[in-house]
Short mmCIF file of C-alpha atoms in Angstrom, two decimals:
data_model
loop_
_atom_site.label_atom_id
_atom_site.label_comp_id
_atom_site.label_asym_id
_atom_site.label_seq_id
_atom_site.Cartn_x
_atom_site.Cartn_y
_atom_site.Cartn_z
CA MET A 1 97.42 109.30 23.43
CA PRO A 2 98.42 110.58 26.92
CA GLY A 3 100.91 113.35 26.41
CA ARG A 4 99.50 114.38 23.03
CA ARG A 5 100.44 118.01 22.50
CA GLY A 6 97.90 119.05 19.92
CA PRO A 7 94.13 119.26 20.36
CA ILE A 8 92.03 116.10 20.43
CA ARG A 9 90.60 115.51 16.96
CA TYR A 10 86.86 114.76 16.99
CA ALA A 11 84.32 113.36 14.61
CA VAL A 12 80.68 114.15 15.34
CA VAL A 13 78.64 111.08 14.43
CA GLY A 14 75.06 111.95 13.55
CA LEU A 15 73.97 115.41 12.39
CA GLY A 16 70.50 115.69 13.87
CA HIS A 17 69.14 118.56 15.93
CA ILE A 18 71.31 118.20 19.03
CA ALA A 19 74.48 117.95 16.95
CA GLN A 20 73.72 120.96 14.76
CA ALA A 21 72.10 123.17 17.42
CA ALA A 22 74.59 122.55 20.22
CA VAL A 23 77.51 120.17 19.69
CA LEU A 24 79.03 121.59 16.50
CA PRO A 25 78.89 125.25 17.64
CA ALA A 26 80.49 124.24 20.96
CA PHE A 27 83.83 123.53 19.32
CA ALA A 28 84.34 127.29 18.96
CA HIS A 29 84.40 127.50 22.77
CA ALA A 30 86.60 124.40 23.17
CA ARG A 31 89.54 125.41 20.98
CA ARG A 32 91.97 125.04 23.86
CA ASN A 33 92.09 121.27 23.48
CA SER A 34 89.40 120.10 21.04
CA ARG A 35 89.13 120.28 17.27
CA LEU A 36 86.31 119.25 14.94
CA VAL A 37 87.83 117.38 11.98
CA ALA A 38 85.16 115.00 10.67
CA LEU A 39 81.40 114.55 10.27
CA VAL A 40 79.40 111.35 9.83
CA SER A 41 75.91 111.25 8.35
CA ASP A 42 74.03 109.42 5.63
CA ASP A 43 72.55 112.71 4.38
CA GLU A 44 74.96 113.82 1.64
CA ARG A 45 73.48 117.30 1.34
CA LYS A 46 73.68 117.79 5.09
CA ARG A 47 77.29 116.65 5.16
CA ARG A 48 78.20 119.05 2.36
CA ILE A 49 76.50 122.14 3.79
CA VAL A 50 77.42 121.56 7.41
CA GLY A 51 80.98 120.60 6.48
CA ARG A 52 81.38 123.82 4.52
CA LYS A 53 79.96 125.87 7.41
CA TYR A 54 82.41 124.45 9.96
CA ARG A 55 85.31 124.12 7.49
CA VAL A 56 85.40 120.35 7.88
CA GLU A 57 86.75 118.63 4.78
CA ASP A 58 86.46 115.02 5.94
CA THR A 59 82.85 113.86 5.86
CA TYR A 60 81.65 110.26 5.81
CA SER A 61 78.53 108.15 5.44
CA TYR A 62 77.73 105.54 8.08
CA ASP A 63 79.13 102.88 5.74
CA GLU A 64 82.42 104.79 5.82
CA TYR A 65 82.55 105.02 9.64
CA ASP A 66 85.58 102.73 9.93
CA ALA A 67 87.53 104.95 7.53
CA CYS A 68 86.58 107.97 9.62
CA LEU A 69 87.91 106.30 12.76
CA GLU A 70 91.37 106.15 11.20
CA LYS A 71 91.50 109.98 11.11
CA VAL A 72 90.32 110.95 14.61
CA ASP A 73 91.19 110.58 18.29
CA ALA A 74 87.63 110.74 19.64
CA VAL A 75 84.01 110.63 18.54
CA TYR A 76 80.96 112.46 19.83
CA ILE A 77 78.06 110.06 19.23
CA ALA A 78 74.80 111.92 18.62
CA LEU A 79 72.85 109.06 17.06
CA PRO A 80 69.47 107.53 17.95
CA ASN A 81 69.66 105.60 21.23
CA SER A 82 69.51 102.19 19.53
CA MET A 83 72.76 102.95 17.66
CA HIS A 84 74.88 104.07 20.62
CA ALA A 85 76.24 100.65 21.50
CA GLU A 86 77.32 99.61 18.00
CA TYR A 87 79.08 102.86 17.17
CA THR A 88 80.76 103.05 20.58
CA ILE A 89 82.09 99.50 20.35
CA ARG A 90 83.38 100.02 16.82
CA ALA A 91 85.17 103.19 17.90
CA ALA A 92 86.73 101.42 20.88
CA GLN A 93 87.95 98.59 18.67
CA ALA A 94 89.69 101.19 16.52
CA GLY A 95 91.37 102.73 19.57
CA VAL A 96 89.18 105.86 19.47
CA HIS A 97 87.80 107.52 22.61
CA VAL A 98 84.03 107.95 22.97
CA LEU A 99 81.84 110.78 24.24
CA CYS A 100 78.32 109.38 23.91
CA GLU A 101 75.01 111.18 24.25
CA LYS A 102 72.59 110.11 26.96
CA PRO A 103 70.94 107.73 27.49
CA MET A 104 73.99 105.53 27.21
CA ALA A 105 72.05 102.79 25.39
CA VAL A 106 68.70 101.00 25.40
CA THR A 107 69.53 97.90 27.46
CA VAL A 108 71.77 97.03 30.38
CA GLU A 109 73.54 94.45 28.24
CA GLU A 110 74.41 97.07 25.63
CA CYS A 111 75.82 99.38 28.32
CA GLU A 112 77.96 96.58 29.74
CA ALA A 113 79.26 95.71 26.26
CA MET A 114 80.21 99.36 25.69
CA ILE A 115 82.10 99.50 28.98
CA ASP A 116 83.88 96.21 28.30
CA ALA A 117 84.91 97.28 24.80
CA CYS A 118 86.32 100.61 25.95
CA ARG A 119 88.11 99.03 28.89
CA GLY A 120 89.49 96.22 26.77
CA HIS A 121 90.87 98.60 24.16
CA ARG A 122 92.07 101.14 26.73
CA VAL A 123 90.04 104.09 25.52
CA LYS A 124 88.04 106.59 27.55
CA LEU A 125 84.25 106.47 27.65
CA MET A 126 82.20 109.39 28.92
CA ILE A 127 78.42 109.85 28.81
CA ALA A 128 77.31 113.36 27.85
CA TYR A 129 75.63 114.47 31.06
CA ARG A 130 76.16 118.17 30.38
CA LEU A 131 74.64 119.22 33.73
CA HIS A 132 77.63 117.68 35.53
CA PHE A 133 79.55 120.77 34.42
CA GLU A 134 76.76 123.36 34.76
CA GLU A 135 76.80 126.03 37.46
CA ILE A 136 73.23 125.96 38.78
CA ASN A 137 72.97 122.18 39.11
CA LEU A 138 76.45 121.86 40.60
CA GLY A 139 75.49 124.62 43.01
CA ALA A 140 72.39 122.68 44.05
CA ILE A 141 74.47 119.57 44.73
CA GLU A 142 76.87 121.61 46.88
CA ILE A 143 74.02 123.22 48.85
CA VAL A 144 72.60 119.81 49.73
CA ARG A 145 76.03 118.28 50.40
CA LYS A 146 76.89 121.04 52.87
CA GLY A 147 73.68 120.41 54.82
CA ARG A 148 72.11 123.80 54.21
CA ILE A 149 68.62 122.28 53.84
CA GLY A 150 69.32 119.81 56.64
CA GLU A 151 68.93 116.11 55.95
CA PRO A 152 67.42 115.71 52.46
CA LYS A 153 64.16 113.80 52.68
CA PHE A 154 62.35 113.86 49.36
CA PHE A 155 62.77 114.96 45.77
CA ASN A 156 60.19 115.61 43.09
CA SER A 157 60.51 116.67 39.49
CA SER A 158 58.46 117.41 36.39
CA PHE A 159 59.89 117.22 32.90
CA SER A 160 57.59 117.47 29.90
CA MET A 161 57.28 118.73 26.34
CA THR A 162 55.05 118.31 23.31
CA VAL A 163 57.00 116.10 20.93
CA ARG A 164 56.59 116.49 17.19
CA GLU A 165 55.17 113.73 15.04
CA GLN A 166 57.66 111.27 13.53
CA ASN A 167 60.41 112.28 15.93
CA ILE A 168 62.90 109.53 16.75
CA ARG A 169 61.91 109.80 20.44
CA THR A 170 58.56 108.24 19.57
CA ASP A 171 60.03 105.23 17.73
CA ARG A 172 60.32 102.17 19.94
CA GLU A 173 62.87 100.45 17.70
CA LEU A 174 65.17 103.48 17.93
CA GLY A 175 65.01 103.49 21.74
CA GLY A 176 62.18 105.99 22.13
CA GLY A 177 60.26 106.69 25.33
CA THR A 178 59.98 109.45 27.91
CA LEU A 179 62.22 107.78 30.49
CA TYR A 180 65.07 107.26 28.04
CA ASP A 181 64.98 110.79 26.72
CA ILE A 182 64.07 113.01 29.68
CA GLY A 183 63.53 110.68 32.64
CA VAL A 184 67.28 110.08 32.89
CA TYR A 185 67.70 113.73 33.91
CA CYS A 186 65.33 113.31 36.85
CA ILE A 187 66.92 110.01 37.89
CA ASN A 188 70.44 111.39 37.64
CA ALA A 189 69.58 114.54 39.59
CA ALA A 190 67.98 112.57 42.44
CA ARG A 191 70.91 110.17 42.70
CA HIS A 192 73.49 112.91 43.04
CA LEU A 193 71.45 115.19 45.29
CA PHE A 194 70.85 112.26 47.69
CA ARG A 195 74.39 110.96 47.10
CA SER A 196 73.02 107.43 47.11
CA GLU A 197 71.30 104.84 44.95
CA PRO A 198 67.66 103.68 44.77
CA THR A 199 66.82 100.31 46.30
CA GLU A 200 63.38 99.85 44.73
CA VAL A 201 61.18 101.61 42.20
CA MET A 202 57.63 101.66 40.96
CA ALA A 203 56.05 103.38 37.96
CA LEU A 204 52.81 103.89 36.07
CA SER A 205 52.77 104.68 32.35
CA VAL A 206 49.74 106.06 30.52
CA ASN A 207 48.79 106.79 26.93
CA ALA A 208 45.66 108.76 25.99
CA GLY A 209 45.72 107.45 22.44
CA ALA A 210 47.72 110.08 20.55
CA ALA A 211 48.70 108.42 17.27
CA LYS A 212 52.21 109.90 17.28
CA LEU A 213 52.89 108.23 20.65
CA ALA A 214 51.36 104.85 19.87
CA GLU A 215 54.64 102.92 20.29
CA ILE A 216 55.79 104.44 23.60
CA ASP A 217 54.59 105.83 26.90
CA GLU A 218 52.93 109.24 26.61
CA SER A 219 53.59 109.98 30.29
CA THR A 220 55.20 108.05 33.12
CA GLY A 221 55.03 108.70 36.85
CA ALA A 222 57.78 107.16 38.98
CA VAL A 223 58.66 106.74 42.64
CA MET A 224 62.07 105.59 43.86
CA ARG A 225 63.03 104.58 47.40
CA PHE A 226 66.61 105.52 48.22
CA GLU A 227 69.07 104.35 50.82
CA GLY A 228 68.34 106.09 54.12
CA GLU A 229 64.55 105.88 53.63
CA ARG A 230 64.29 108.82 51.24
CA LEU A 231 61.90 109.17 48.33
CA ALA A 232 62.20 110.63 44.85
CA SER A 233 59.23 111.04 42.53
CA PHE A 234 58.92 112.47 39.04
CA VAL A 235 56.63 112.65 36.03
CA THR A 236 57.79 112.74 32.42
CA SER A 237 55.59 113.43 29.42
CA PHE A 238 55.83 113.88 25.64
CA ASN A 239 52.32 115.37 25.38
CA ALA A 240 52.24 118.31 27.78
CA GLY A 241 53.54 121.86 28.09
CA ASP A 242 57.22 122.60 28.57
CA VAL A 243 58.29 122.09 32.18
CA ALA A 244 61.76 121.18 33.45
CA SER A 245 62.16 121.62 37.20
CA TYR A 246 62.90 119.84 40.46
CA ARG A 247 62.64 120.45 44.20
CA ILE A 248 64.49 118.75 47.04
CA VAL A 249 63.17 119.14 50.58
CA GLY A 250 65.16 118.65 53.76
CA THR A 251 64.66 118.95 57.49
CA LYS A 252 65.71 122.64 57.52
CA GLY A 253 64.54 123.96 54.17
CA HIS A 254 64.10 123.28 50.49
CA LEU A 255 65.72 124.01 47.17
CA ARG A 256 63.84 124.50 43.90
CA VAL A 257 65.63 124.50 40.56
CA ASP A 258 63.55 125.92 37.71
CA PRO A 259 64.46 125.71 34.86
CA ALA A 260 66.69 122.78 35.75
CA TYR A 261 67.43 120.70 32.68
CA GLU A 262 67.35 123.11 29.73
CA TYR A 263 70.29 124.00 27.50
CA ALA A 264 68.60 126.61 25.30
CA LYS A 265 67.96 129.08 28.13
CA GLY A 266 69.36 130.23 31.46
CA LEU A 267 68.80 128.23 34.66
CA ALA A 268 67.88 129.30 38.20
CA TYR A 269 67.32 128.10 41.75
CA GLU A 270 65.56 129.28 44.91
CA LEU A 271 66.90 128.21 48.31
CA THR A 272 64.46 128.66 51.22
CA ILE A 273 65.60 128.28 54.83
CA ASP A 274 63.60 129.49 57.84
CA GLY A 275 61.25 131.40 55.60
CA LYS A 276 64.02 133.34 53.88
CA THR A 277 64.63 132.78 50.18
CA ILE A 278 67.87 133.22 48.26
CA ARG A 279 67.63 133.27 44.48
CA LYS A 280 70.27 132.72 41.85
CA ARG A 281 69.79 132.96 38.10
CA ILE A 282 72.26 132.76 35.24
CA GLY A 283 71.80 133.55 31.58
CA LYS A 284 72.11 131.13 28.73
CA ARG A 285 75.44 129.27 28.68
CA ASP A 286 77.10 126.85 26.30
CA GLN A 287 76.68 123.53 28.14
CA PHE A 288 78.38 121.42 25.46
CA ALA A 289 81.81 123.04 25.20
CA PRO A 290 82.50 122.16 28.87
CA GLU A 291 81.94 118.48 28.05
CA LEU A 292 84.46 118.66 25.22
CA LEU A 293 87.02 120.57 27.27
CA TYR A 294 86.74 118.19 30.20
CA PHE A 295 86.79 114.99 28.14
CA SER A 296 89.75 116.12 26.04
CA ASP A 297 91.69 116.86 29.23
CA CYS A 298 90.82 113.37 30.51
CA ILE A 299 92.23 111.87 27.30
CA ARG A 300 95.38 113.96 27.33
CA ARG A 301 96.08 113.41 31.02
CA ASN A 302 94.94 109.78 31.13
CA ARG A 303 92.23 110.41 33.73
CA ASP A 304 88.98 108.51 34.09
CA PRO A 305 86.06 110.82 33.32
CA GLU A 306 83.06 111.58 35.50
CA PRO A 307 80.38 110.89 34.25
CA SER A 308 81.71 107.49 33.24
CA GLY A 309 80.17 104.53 31.50
CA ALA A 310 79.23 103.17 34.91
CA GLU A 311 77.16 106.31 35.49
CA GLY A 312 75.26 105.78 32.26
CA LEU A 313 74.76 102.11 33.03
CA GLN A 314 73.19 102.82 36.40
CA ASP A 315 70.63 105.21 34.93
CA VAL A 316 69.70 102.70 32.22
CA ARG A 317 69.33 100.00 34.90
CA ILE A 318 66.84 102.25 36.68
CA VAL A 319 64.98 103.17 33.48
CA ARG A 320 64.57 99.50 32.62
CA ALA A 321 63.35 98.71 36.15
CA LEU A 322 60.79 101.53 35.97
CA TYR A 323 59.41 100.31 32.65
CA GLU A 324 59.27 96.78 34.07
CA SER A 325 57.34 98.09 37.05
CA ALA A 326 54.89 99.94 34.81
CA GLU A 327 54.34 96.83 32.71
CA MET A 328 54.01 94.38 35.62
CA GLY A 329 52.15 96.69 37.99
CA GLN A 330 54.43 96.01 40.92
CA ILE A 331 57.48 97.29 42.79
CA VAL A 332 60.82 96.28 41.28
CA GLN A 333 63.90 95.83 43.44
CA ILE A 334 67.18 97.43 42.35
CA SER A 335 70.22 95.28 43.02
CA PRO A 336 73.14 96.98 44.78
CA PHE A 337 75.44 98.98 42.56
CA ARG A 338 78.96 100.18 43.17
CA ARG A 339 78.84 103.75 44.45
CA MET A 340 79.95 106.22 41.85
CA ARG A 341 81.88 109.44 41.97
CA HIS A 342 79.63 112.45 42.26
CA PRO A 343 80.00 115.65 40.23
CA THR A 344 81.63 118.43 42.23
CA ALA A 345 82.06 122.19 41.96
CA ARG A 346 85.56 121.58 40.59
CA GLN A 347 83.93 120.38 37.37
CA ARG A 348 82.20 123.69 36.73
CA ILE A 349 83.24 125.17 33.39
CA ARG A 350 81.71 128.42 32.15
CA ARG A 351 81.37 129.29 28.50
CA PRO A 352 79.09 131.97 27.00
CA GLY A 353 75.88 131.03 25.28
CA ILE A 354 75.72 130.51 21.54
CA GLN A 355 73.25 131.78 18.98
CA LYS A 356 71.15 129.03 17.48
CA PRO A 357 72.57 128.27 14.02
CA VAL A 358 70.55 127.71 10.87
CA LEU A 359 69.82 123.98 10.77
CA VAL A 360 70.04 121.71 7.75
CA HIS A 361 67.29 119.08 7.51
CA ALA A 362 66.90 118.98 11.30
CA ARG A 363 64.44 120.41 13.80
CA SER A 364 63.88 120.36 17.53
CA ALA A 365 62.04 117.49 19.19
CA SER A 366 59.31 119.69 20.65
CA LYS A 367 56.84 122.09 19.08
#
């Protein structure tokens, strides 16, 4: 694969909301090195209509996944969380590179099996943390790294939405839960802003009895102690108004990013030092084409991607520890983990925003 002259040929596996609203349109902004050549879904009508729209002739059911893997160089896995491990491992065994949506998987063991399979078959594995290529969040990391707010001391975040009934995020067997879906953003942001790893965590999950959330946590509040005696706290909820922001406070000032985690709108931050505030806002950008461009370059140049499988594994380790804490009612220690590469400004890739396409048998998670 290294040295391949043509674009990397992708199959998008799963044609739910995120695939149709964001991933498929992103290929128009990633033509330099990425090409959409196949679709995988068990919905025949969806395959036919979406395939026609994007001029993709090769479409497959899940039962035909192995045949699909013979025609592509890489897959973008946009399946329910519980299916990530199986479809990643099968791709790796076929010698196909994997760009997998977050969270990486449901359990630590699944994450480790994904990493082992990709390493053993010498294929690249990247987890789709789109904010690792996004201007506002990379700017926030640089501000903290350069010491502009002094020594960072604490982080807090709120991420919530009102999830629709019968959405896969509310199904325990499919890997549903607020921490898996949106909590990973808060965890990932804190880790890279502090440039360190948590040593212990505690959490409290609540459920007010909404029938649609009976199998999962409605809301979870979490606190994480980081190396250097720093604290990060956040609350996630599937039954509250739309909020997606964070603030990090240091000895000289503070930085607030709001909105912080969205992909359907522009993002912004406010940096306050000595009572003076600097604001930066950008309009809506395509956050998915940068992932494709970056990952395809990693494949073609034989470079290890950041965010890697190890990055996804660490966040799942923390999610599992937080749910354990909520269940047991006690602090859970986090065993040491090899320090990862951090996203840098060099990873920033700008592409213009896209208009939301007409969706086929798919709708957003929130009302």
